[in-house]
């Protein structure tokens, strides 16, 4: 298995763990609106992470075959916009700032994975 595949699997696992923690936060804390917003943003972020990983794999194959390919920026922006629109439409269920913070979770996961994995290689 390539290093890239192992990295993507690790990042997806971290995101699934985070989603599970957010679901527990909805169920066991009085801050359901905040945790619902975080969950909505994190789900959109997880989809964007999966989409980016898939597009990067397709992009590298296209480079090898000397073809043109994009990395799906517009579709990821559209997903984020959809999450924001859902939060605005159902404002009694979702905290808007929490959705925005949730949208950033995949980037935090990617950075944490990088630093943890880099530290384990150097040891």
mmCIF file of N, CA and C in Angstrom:
data_model
loop_
_atom_site.group_PDB
_atom_site.id
_atom_site.type_symbol
_atom_site.label_atom_id
_atom_site.label_comp_id
_atom_site.label_asym_id
_atom_site.label_seq_id
_atom_site.Cartn_x
_atom_site.Cartn_y
_atom_site.Cartn_z
ATOM 1 N N UNK A 1 0.848 -1.172 0.000
ATOM 2 C CA UNK A 1 0.000 0.000 0.000
ATOM 3 C C UNK A 1 0.899 1.243 0.000
ATOM 4 N N UNK A 2 0.533 2.216 -0.804
ATOM 5 C CA UNK A 2 1.358 3.408 -0.917
ATOM 6 C C UNK A 2 1.209 4.296 0.320
ATOM 7 N N UNK A 3 2.180 5.172 0.487
ATOM 8 C CA UNK A 3 2.128 6.116 1.609
ATOM 9 C C UNK A 3 0.909 7.016 1.517
ATOM 10 N N UNK A 4 0.552 7.400 0.285
ATOM 11 C CA UNK A 4 -0.612 8.269 0.101
ATOM 12 C C UNK A 4 -1.895 7.574 0.553
ATOM 13 N N UNK A 5 -2.052 6.301 0.201
ATOM 14 C CA UNK A 5 -3.252 5.570 0.619
ATOM 15 C C UNK A 5 -3.312 5.421 2.128
ATOM 16 N N UNK A 6 -2.187 5.130 2.748
ATOM 17 C CA UNK A 6 -2.163 5.017 4.213
ATOM 18 C C UNK A 6 -2.519 6.348 4.860
ATOM 19 N N UNK A 7 -2.008 7.432 4.297
ATOM 20 C CA UNK A 7 -2.308 8.754 4.834
ATOM 21 C C UNK A 7 -3.796 9.072 4.709
ATOM 22 N N UNK A 8 -4.393 8.792 3.565
ATOM 23 C CA UNK A 8 -5.806 9.085 3.383
ATOM 24 C C UNK A 8 -6.674 8.243 4.316
ATOM 25 N N UNK A 9 -6.305 7.000 4.519
ATOM 26 C CA UNK A 9 -7.063 6.142 5.437
ATOM 27 C C UNK A 9 -6.958 6.677 6.861
ATOM 28 N N UNK A 10 -5.755 7.096 7.270
ATOM 29 C CA UNK A 10 -5.578 7.664 8.613
ATOM 30 C C UNK A 10 -6.430 8.905 8.805
ATOM 31 N N UNK A 11 -6.420 9.791 7.808
ATOM 32 C CA UNK A 11 -7.175 11.034 7.919
ATOM 33 C C UNK A 11 -8.677 10.767 7.971
ATOM 34 N N UNK A 12 -9.158 9.825 7.190
ATOM 35 C CA UNK A 12 -10.579 9.484 7.233
ATOM 36 C C UNK A 12 -10.964 8.881 8.582
ATOM 37 N N UNK A 13 -10.089 8.061 9.156
ATOM 38 C CA UNK A 13 -10.359 7.508 10.487
ATOM 39 C C UNK A 13 -10.470 8.610 11.521
ATOM 40 N N UNK A 14 -9.539 9.565 11.488
ATOM 41 C CA UNK A 14 -9.582 10.677 12.430
ATOM 42 C C UNK A 14 -10.888 11.456 12.280
ATOM 43 N N UNK A 15 -11.317 11.674 11.053
ATOM 44 C CA UNK A 15 -12.562 12.404 10.828
ATOM 45 C C UNK A 15 -13.761 11.617 11.354
ATOM 46 N N UNK A 16 -13.772 10.323 11.165
ATOM 47 C CA UNK A 16 -14.882 9.505 11.670
ATOM 48 C C UNK A 16 -14.906 9.532 13.195
ATOM 49 N N UNK A 17 -13.744 9.481 13.823
ATOM 50 C CA UNK A 17 -13.691 9.584 15.278
ATOM 51 C C UNK A 17 -14.242 10.937 15.740
ATOM 52 N N UNK A 18 -13.864 11.989 15.045
ATOM 53 C CA UNK A 18 -14.355 13.318 15.403
ATOM 54 C C UNK A 18 -15.866 13.402 15.233
ATOM 55 N N UNK A 19 -16.387 12.842 14.153
ATOM 56 C CA UNK A 19 -17.837 12.848 13.937
ATOM 57 C C UNK A 19 -18.549 12.099 15.059
ATOM 58 N N UNK A 20 -17.983 10.991 15.498
ATOM 59 C CA UNK A 20 -18.583 10.232 16.598
ATOM 60 C C UNK A 20 -18.595 11.054 17.887
ATOM 61 N N UNK A 21 -17.517 11.782 18.145
ATOM 62 C CA UNK A 21 -17.467 12.630 19.337
ATOM 63 C C UNK A 21 -18.521 13.732 19.258
ATOM 64 N N UNK A 22 -18.715 14.305 18.066
ATOM 65 C CA UNK A 22 -19.720 15.349 17.907
ATOM 66 C C UNK A 22 -21.132 14.800 18.107
ATOM 67 N N UNK A 23 -21.383 13.590 17.646
ATOM 68 C CA UNK A 23 -22.691 12.965 17.869
ATOM 69 C C UNK A 23 -22.918 12.759 19.361
ATOM 70 N N UNK A 24 -21.880 12.333 20.072
ATOM 71 C CA UNK A 24 -21.993 12.188 21.522
ATOM 72 C C UNK A 24 -22.241 13.541 22.185
ATOM 73 N N UNK A 25 -21.638 14.581 21.662
ATOM 74 C CA UNK A 25 -21.869 15.923 22.187
ATOM 75 C C UNK A 25 -23.306 16.363 22.014
ATOM 76 N N UNK A 26 -23.922 15.990 20.910
ATOM 77 C CA UNK A 26 -25.335 16.307 20.690
ATOM 78 C C UNK A 26 -26.208 15.558 21.694
ATOM 79 N N UNK A 27 -25.863 14.311 21.922
ATOM 80 C CA UNK A 27 -26.699 13.477 22.771
ATOM 81 C C UNK A 27 -26.545 13.721 24.251
ATOM 82 N N UNK A 28 -25.371 14.128 24.697
ATOM 83 C CA UNK A 28 -25.112 14.174 26.135
ATOM 84 C C UNK A 28 -24.818 15.554 26.703
ATOM 85 N N UNK A 29 -24.899 16.597 25.911
ATOM 86 C CA UNK A 29 -24.675 17.940 26.441
ATOM 87 C C UNK A 29 -25.895 18.815 26.162
ATOM 88 N N UNK A 30 -26.040 19.895 26.884
ATOM 89 C CA UNK A 30 -27.163 20.804 26.614
ATOM 90 C C UNK A 30 -26.916 21.729 25.410
ATOM 91 N N UNK A 31 -25.761 21.630 24.799
ATOM 92 C CA UNK A 31 -25.400 22.508 23.680
ATOM 93 C C UNK A 31 -25.694 21.836 22.340
ATOM 94 N N UNK A 32 -26.902 21.388 22.153
ATOM 95 C CA UNK A 32 -27.230 20.639 20.938
ATOM 96 C C UNK A 32 -27.129 21.491 19.684
ATOM 97 N N UNK A 33 -27.493 22.763 19.772
ATOM 98 C CA UNK A 33 -27.422 23.624 18.591
ATOM 99 C C UNK A 33 -25.971 23.808 18.142
ATOM 100 N N UNK A 34 -25.070 23.994 19.071
ATOM 101 C CA UNK A 34 -23.652 24.172 18.732
ATOM 102 C C UNK A 34 -23.076 22.876 18.171
ATOM 103 N N UNK A 35 -23.337 21.758 18.848
ATOM 104 C CA UNK A 35 -22.798 20.485 18.364
ATOM 105 C C UNK A 35 -23.441 20.068 17.044
ATOM 106 N N UNK A 36 -24.711 20.423 16.833
ATOM 107 C CA UNK A 36 -25.343 20.137 15.547
ATOM 108 C C UNK A 36 -24.683 20.937 14.434
ATOM 109 N N UNK A 37 -24.355 22.194 14.726
ATOM 110 C CA UNK A 37 -23.649 23.011 13.747
ATOM 111 C C UNK A 37 -22.256 22.473 13.452
ATOM 112 N N UNK A 38 -21.557 22.071 14.520
ATOM 113 C CA UNK A 38 -20.236 21.468 14.321
ATOM 114 C C UNK A 38 -20.338 20.185 13.501
ATOM 115 N N UNK A 39 -21.359 19.386 13.786
ATOM 116 C CA UNK A 39 -21.535 18.132 13.048
ATOM 117 C C UNK A 39 -21.855 18.391 11.577
ATOM 118 N N UNK A 40 -22.751 19.338 11.307
ATOM 119 C CA UNK A 40 -23.076 19.660 9.916
ATOM 120 C C UNK A 40 -21.839 20.130 9.166
ATOM 121 N N UNK A 41 -21.084 21.037 9.775
ATOM 122 C CA UNK A 41 -19.861 21.516 9.135
ATOM 123 C C UNK A 41 -18.830 20.419 8.971
ATOM 124 N N UNK A 42 -18.695 19.556 9.971
ATOM 125 C CA UNK A 42 -17.705 18.476 9.901
ATOM 126 C C UNK A 42 -18.090 17.431 8.861
ATOM 127 N N UNK A 43 -19.386 17.171 8.707
ATOM 128 C CA UNK A 43 -19.818 16.221 7.673
ATOM 129 C C UNK A 43 -19.496 16.787 6.286
ATOM 130 N N UNK A 44 -19.786 18.061 6.078
ATOM 131 C CA UNK A 44 -19.433 18.695 4.804
ATOM 132 C C UNK A 44 -17.921 18.699 4.612
ATOM 133 N N UNK A 45 -17.181 18.930 5.682
ATOM 134 C CA UNK A 45 -15.730 18.924 5.619
ATOM 135 C C UNK A 45 -15.196 17.529 5.309
ATOM 136 N N UNK A 46 -15.816 16.514 5.902
ATOM 137 C CA UNK A 46 -15.411 15.132 5.623
ATOM 138 C C UNK A 46 -15.659 14.788 4.157
ATOM 139 N N UNK A 47 -16.803 15.201 3.623
ATOM 140 C CA UNK A 47 -17.087 14.972 2.208
ATOM 141 C C UNK A 47 -16.059 15.700 1.344
ATOM 142 N N UNK A 48 -15.730 16.943 1.705
ATOM 143 C CA UNK A 48 -14.730 17.688 0.944
ATOM 144 C C UNK A 48 -13.353 17.030 1.028
ATOM 145 N N UNK A 49 -13.008 16.492 2.189
ATOM 146 C CA UNK A 49 -11.735 15.773 2.336
ATOM 147 C C UNK A 49 -11.713 14.548 1.441
ATOM 148 N N UNK A 50 -12.778 13.773 1.469
ATOM 149 C CA UNK A 50 -12.855 12.583 0.622
ATOM 150 C C UNK A 50 -12.775 12.972 -0.845
ATOM 151 N N UNK A 51 -13.510 14.028 -1.230
ATOM 152 C CA UNK A 51 -13.509 14.472 -2.618
ATOM 153 C C UNK A 51 -12.125 14.957 -3.033
ATOM 154 N N UNK A 52 -11.452 15.696 -2.167
ATOM 155 C CA UNK A 52 -10.107 16.185 -2.479
ATOM 156 C C UNK A 52 -9.126 15.030 -2.633
ATOM 157 N N UNK A 53 -9.201 14.051 -1.740
ATOM 158 C CA UNK A 53 -8.303 12.905 -1.840
ATOM 159 C C UNK A 53 -8.540 12.133 -3.133
ATOM 160 N N UNK A 54 -9.797 11.974 -3.506
ATOM 161 C CA UNK A 54 -10.123 11.280 -4.751
ATOM 162 C C UNK A 54 -9.634 12.070 -5.963
ATOM 163 N N UNK A 55 -9.849 13.383 -5.945
ATOM 164 C CA UNK A 55 -9.426 14.213 -7.073
ATOM 165 C C UNK A 55 -7.899 14.280 -7.192
ATOM 166 N N UNK A 56 -7.194 14.274 -6.068
ATOM 167 C CA UNK A 56 -5.729 14.280 -6.112
ATOM 168 C C UNK A 56 -5.218 12.981 -6.729
ATOM 169 N N UNK A 57 -5.834 11.852 -6.367
ATOM 170 C CA UNK A 57 -5.438 10.571 -6.963
ATOM 171 C C UNK A 57 -5.710 10.585 -8.470
ATOM 172 N N UNK A 58 -6.865 11.105 -8.878
ATOM 173 C CA UNK A 58 -7.179 11.212 -10.307
ATOM 174 C C UNK A 58 -6.230 12.178 -11.007
ATOM 175 N N UNK A 59 -5.888 13.252 -10.319
ATOM 176 C CA UNK A 59 -4.991 14.256 -10.884
ATOM 177 C C UNK A 59 -3.605 13.673 -11.138
ATOM 178 N N UNK A 60 -3.094 12.896 -10.196
ATOM 179 C CA UNK A 60 -1.769 12.302 -10.391
ATOM 180 C C UNK A 60 -1.780 11.289 -11.533
ATOM 181 N N UNK A 61 -2.869 10.536 -11.667
ATOM 182 C CA UNK A 61 -2.974 9.616 -12.800
ATOM 183 C C UNK A 61 -3.034 10.374 -14.114
ATOM 184 N N UNK A 62 -3.732 11.492 -14.138
ATOM 185 C CA UNK A 62 -3.829 12.297 -15.357
ATOM 186 C C UNK A 62 -2.474 12.891 -15.728
ATOM 187 N N UNK A 63 -1.690 13.268 -14.732
ATOM 188 C CA UNK A 63 -0.348 13.802 -15.003
ATOM 189 C C UNK A 63 0.522 12.724 -15.644
ATOM 190 N N UNK A 64 0.440 11.506 -15.109
ATOM 191 C CA UNK A 64 1.232 10.407 -15.657
ATOM 192 C C UNK A 64 0.823 10.134 -17.106
ATOM 193 N N UNK A 65 -0.480 10.215 -17.385
ATOM 194 C CA UNK A 65 -0.981 9.954 -18.745
ATOM 195 C C UNK A 65 -0.921 11.188 -19.638
ATOM 196 N N UNK A 66 -0.376 12.290 -19.096
ATOM 197 C CA UNK A 66 -0.249 13.552 -19.824
ATOM 198 C C UNK A 66 -1.604 14.084 -20.284
ATOM 199 N N UNK A 67 -2.583 14.022 -19.370
ATOM 200 C CA UNK A 67 -3.913 14.559 -19.630
ATOM 201 C C UNK A 67 -4.154 15.735 -18.703
ATOM 202 N N UNK A 68 -5.252 16.424 -18.948
ATOM 203 C CA UNK A 68 -5.617 17.544 -18.078
ATOM 204 C C UNK A 68 -6.689 17.098 -17.101
ATOM 205 N N UNK A 69 -6.577 17.602 -15.891
ATOM 206 C CA UNK A 69 -7.565 17.290 -14.864
ATOM 207 C C UNK A 69 -7.533 18.379 -13.809
ATOM 208 N N UNK A 70 -8.666 18.572 -13.149
ATOM 209 C CA UNK A 70 -8.749 19.557 -12.069
ATOM 210 C C UNK A 70 -8.860 18.857 -10.732
ATOM 211 N N UNK A 71 -8.883 19.666 -9.670
ATOM 212 C CA UNK A 71 -8.979 19.076 -8.332
ATOM 213 C C UNK A 71 -10.323 19.377 -7.669
ATOM 214 N N UNK A 72 -11.304 19.865 -8.409
ATOM 215 C CA UNK A 72 -12.660 19.987 -7.902
ATOM 216 C C UNK A 72 -12.890 21.088 -6.892
ATOM 217 N N UNK A 73 -12.286 22.245 -7.110
ATOM 218 C CA UNK A 73 -12.426 23.341 -6.164
ATOM 219 C C UNK A 73 -13.862 23.845 -6.101
ATOM 220 N N UNK A 74 -14.499 23.972 -7.228
ATOM 221 C CA UNK A 74 -15.860 24.517 -7.262
ATOM 222 C C UNK A 74 -16.832 23.590 -6.538
ATOM 223 N N UNK A 75 -16.681 22.300 -6.706
ATOM 224 C CA UNK A 75 -17.591 21.377 -6.020
ATOM 225 C C UNK A 75 -17.392 21.419 -4.507
ATOM 226 N N UNK A 76 -16.167 21.633 -4.051
ATOM 227 C CA UNK A 76 -15.922 21.751 -2.608
ATOM 228 C C UNK A 76 -16.487 23.059 -2.064
ATOM 229 N N UNK A 77 -16.361 24.142 -2.828
ATOM 230 C CA UNK A 77 -16.984 25.409 -2.424
ATOM 231 C C UNK A 77 -18.497 25.273 -2.367
ATOM 232 N N UNK A 78 -19.063 24.562 -3.339
ATOM 233 C CA UNK A 78 -20.517 24.372 -3.366
ATOM 234 C C UNK A 78 -20.992 23.576 -2.152
ATOM 235 N N UNK A 79 -20.228 22.596 -1.735
ATOM 236 C CA UNK A 79 -20.582 21.830 -0.541
ATOM 237 C C UNK A 79 -20.570 22.716 0.694
ATOM 238 N N UNK A 80 -19.558 23.552 0.812
ATOM 239 C CA UNK A 80 -19.487 24.472 1.953
ATOM 240 C C UNK A 80 -20.651 25.464 1.910
ATOM 241 N N UNK A 81 -20.969 25.966 0.733
ATOM 242 C CA UNK A 81 -22.093 26.901 0.598
ATOM 243 C C UNK A 81 -23.410 26.221 0.959
ATOM 244 N N UNK A 82 -23.568 24.969 0.572
ATOM 245 C CA UNK A 82 -24.782 24.225 0.916
ATOM 246 C C UNK A 82 -24.911 24.065 2.429
ATOM 247 N N UNK A 83 -23.814 23.744 3.105
ATOM 248 C CA UNK A 83 -23.851 23.612 4.565
ATOM 249 C C UNK A 83 -24.232 24.939 5.221
ATOM 250 N N UNK A 84 -23.700 26.032 4.723
ATOM 251 C CA UNK A 84 -24.041 27.352 5.264
ATOM 252 C C UNK A 84 -25.505 27.677 4.998
ATOM 253 N N UNK A 85 -25.991 27.364 3.807
ATOM 254 C CA UNK A 85 -27.393 27.631 3.487
ATOM 255 C C UNK A 85 -28.331 26.808 4.369
ATOM 256 N N UNK A 86 -27.983 25.565 4.637
ATOM 257 C CA UNK A 86 -28.785 24.732 5.539
ATOM 258 C C UNK A 86 -28.798 25.335 6.935
ATOM 259 N N UNK A 87 -27.650 25.800 7.396
ATOM 260 C CA UNK A 87 -27.568 26.393 8.733
ATOM 261 C C UNK A 87 -28.380 27.683 8.821
ATOM 262 N N UNK A 88 -28.393 28.458 7.760
ATOM 263 C CA UNK A 88 -29.174 29.694 7.763
ATOM 264 C C UNK A 88 -30.668 29.387 7.707
ATOM 265 N N UNK A 89 -31.048 28.423 6.889
ATOM 266 C CA UNK A 89 -32.467 28.084 6.743
ATOM 267 C C UNK A 89 -33.027 27.463 8.022
ATOM 268 N N UNK A 90 -32.242 26.605 8.664
ATOM 269 C CA UNK A 90 -32.673 25.953 9.897
ATOM 270 C C UNK A 90 -31.894 26.523 11.084
ATOM 271 N N UNK A 91 -31.955 27.835 11.250
ATOM 272 C CA UNK A 91 -31.148 28.487 12.287
ATOM 273 C C UNK A 91 -31.539 28.088 13.704
ATOM 274 N N UNK A 92 -32.718 27.547 13.905
ATOM 275 C CA UNK A 92 -33.099 27.105 15.241
ATOM 276 C C UNK A 92 -32.434 25.781 15.612
ATOM 277 N N UNK A 93 -31.881 25.072 14.623
ATOM 278 C CA UNK A 93 -31.237 23.784 14.867
ATOM 279 C C UNK A 93 -29.707 23.847 14.798
ATOM 280 N N UNK A 94 -29.170 24.784 14.029
ATOM 281 C CA UNK A 94 -27.730 24.850 13.781
ATOM 282 C C UNK A 94 -27.183 26.222 14.149
ATOM 283 N N UNK A 95 -26.072 26.241 14.826
ATOM 284 C CA UNK A 95 -25.362 27.477 15.141
ATOM 285 C C UNK A 95 -24.440 27.776 13.960
ATOM 286 N N UNK A 96 -24.608 28.962 13.355
ATOM 287 C CA UNK A 96 -23.897 29.288 12.117
ATOM 288 C C UNK A 96 -22.380 29.315 12.299
ATOM 289 N N UNK A 97 -21.904 29.917 13.354
ATOM 290 C CA UNK A 97 -20.455 29.968 13.582
ATOM 291 C C UNK A 97 -19.887 28.558 13.789
ATOM 292 N N UNK A 98 -20.656 27.704 14.446
ATOM 293 C CA UNK A 98 -20.209 26.323 14.652
ATOM 294 C C UNK A 98 -20.103 25.585 13.316
ATOM 295 N N UNK A 99 -20.997 25.878 12.385
ATOM 296 C CA UNK A 99 -20.911 25.257 11.056
ATOM 297 C C UNK A 99 -19.633 25.695 10.357
ATOM 298 N N UNK A 100 -19.322 26.968 10.442
ATOM 299 C CA UNK A 100 -18.097 27.480 9.808
ATOM 300 C C UNK A 100 -16.866 26.833 10.436
ATOM 301 N N UNK A 101 -16.862 26.713 11.755
ATOM 302 C CA UNK A 101 -15.747 26.047 12.427
ATOM 303 C C UNK A 101 -15.692 24.576 12.017
ATOM 304 N N UNK A 102 -16.843 23.933 11.918
ATOM 305 C CA UNK A 102 -16.893 22.532 11.493
ATOM 306 C C UNK A 102 -16.370 22.328 10.083
ATOM 307 N N UNK A 103 -16.584 23.321 9.219
ATOM 308 C CA UNK A 103 -16.069 23.224 7.849
ATOM 309 C C UNK A 103 -14.546 23.197 7.809
ATOM 310 N N UNK A 104 -13.905 23.705 8.841
ATOM 311 C CA UNK A 104 -12.445 23.754 8.867
ATOM 312 C C UNK A 104 -11.814 22.509 9.494
ATOM 313 N N UNK A 105 -12.620 21.587 9.995
ATOM 314 C CA UNK A 105 -12.055 20.463 10.747
ATOM 315 C C UNK A 105 -11.165 19.554 9.909
ATOM 316 N N UNK A 106 -11.477 19.357 8.646
ATOM 317 C CA UNK A 106 -10.634 18.466 7.852
ATOM 318 C C UNK A 106 -9.228 19.037 7.691
ATOM 319 N N UNK A 107 -9.118 20.352 7.612
ATOM 320 C CA UNK A 107 -7.796 20.967 7.485
ATOM 321 C C UNK A 107 -6.994 20.793 8.777
ATOM 322 N N UNK A 108 -7.675 20.899 9.908
ATOM 323 C CA UNK A 108 -7.011 20.666 11.188
ATOM 324 C C UNK A 108 -6.553 19.212 11.281
ATOM 325 N N UNK A 109 -7.408 18.288 10.847
ATOM 326 C CA UNK A 109 -7.059 16.865 10.862
ATOM 327 C C UNK A 109 -5.860 16.595 9.965
ATOM 328 N N UNK A 110 -5.836 17.184 8.788
ATOM 329 C CA UNK A 110 -4.708 16.989 7.866
ATOM 330 C C UNK A 110 -3.411 17.509 8.495
ATOM 331 N N UNK A 111 -3.466 18.683 9.122
ATOM 332 C CA UNK A 111 -2.258 19.232 9.749
ATOM 333 C C UNK A 111 -1.812 18.383 10.940
ATOM 334 N N UNK A 112 -2.751 17.966 11.777
ATOM 335 C CA UNK A 112 -2.398 17.112 12.910
ATOM 336 C C UNK A 112 -1.792 15.793 12.443
ATOM 337 N N UNK A 113 -2.383 15.203 11.422
ATOM 338 C CA UNK A 113 -1.853 13.953 10.882
ATOM 339 C C UNK A 113 -0.443 14.155 10.357
ATOM 340 N N UNK A 114 -0.213 15.274 9.691
ATOM 341 C CA UNK A 114 1.119 15.559 9.167
ATOM 342 C C UNK A 114 2.143 15.654 10.293
ATOM 343 N N UNK A 115 1.817 16.440 11.325
ATOM 344 C CA UNK A 115 2.777 16.632 12.413
ATOM 345 C C UNK A 115 2.996 15.349 13.217
ATOM 346 N N UNK A 116 1.945 14.605 13.482
ATOM 347 C CA UNK A 116 2.084 13.351 14.228
ATOM 348 C C UNK A 116 2.877 12.341 13.416
ATOM 349 N N UNK A 117 2.558 12.197 12.142
ATOM 350 C CA UNK A 117 3.253 11.230 11.306
ATOM 351 C C UNK A 117 4.712 11.635 11.090
ATOM 352 N N UNK A 118 4.959 12.921 10.919
ATOM 353 C CA UNK A 118 6.330 13.399 10.720
ATOM 354 C C UNK A 118 7.160 13.167 11.978
ATOM 355 N N UNK A 119 6.563 13.383 13.136
ATOM 356 C CA UNK A 119 7.280 13.162 14.395
ATOM 357 C C UNK A 119 7.597 11.684 14.593
ATOM 358 N N UNK A 120 6.667 10.797 14.196
ATOM 359 C CA UNK A 120 6.909 9.366 14.361
ATOM 360 C C UNK A 120 7.983 8.854 13.401
ATOM 361 N N UNK A 121 8.142 9.514 12.253
ATOM 362 C CA UNK A 121 9.188 9.102 11.309
ATOM 363 C C UNK A 121 10.564 9.520 11.824
ATOM 364 N N UNK A 122 10.645 10.714 12.426
ATOM 365 C CA UNK A 122 11.924 11.243 12.910
ATOM 366 C C UNK A 122 12.429 10.559 14.166
ATOM 367 N N UNK A 123 11.573 9.832 14.862
ATOM 368 C CA UNK A 123 11.982 9.195 16.127
ATOM 369 C C UNK A 123 12.779 7.956 15.869
#
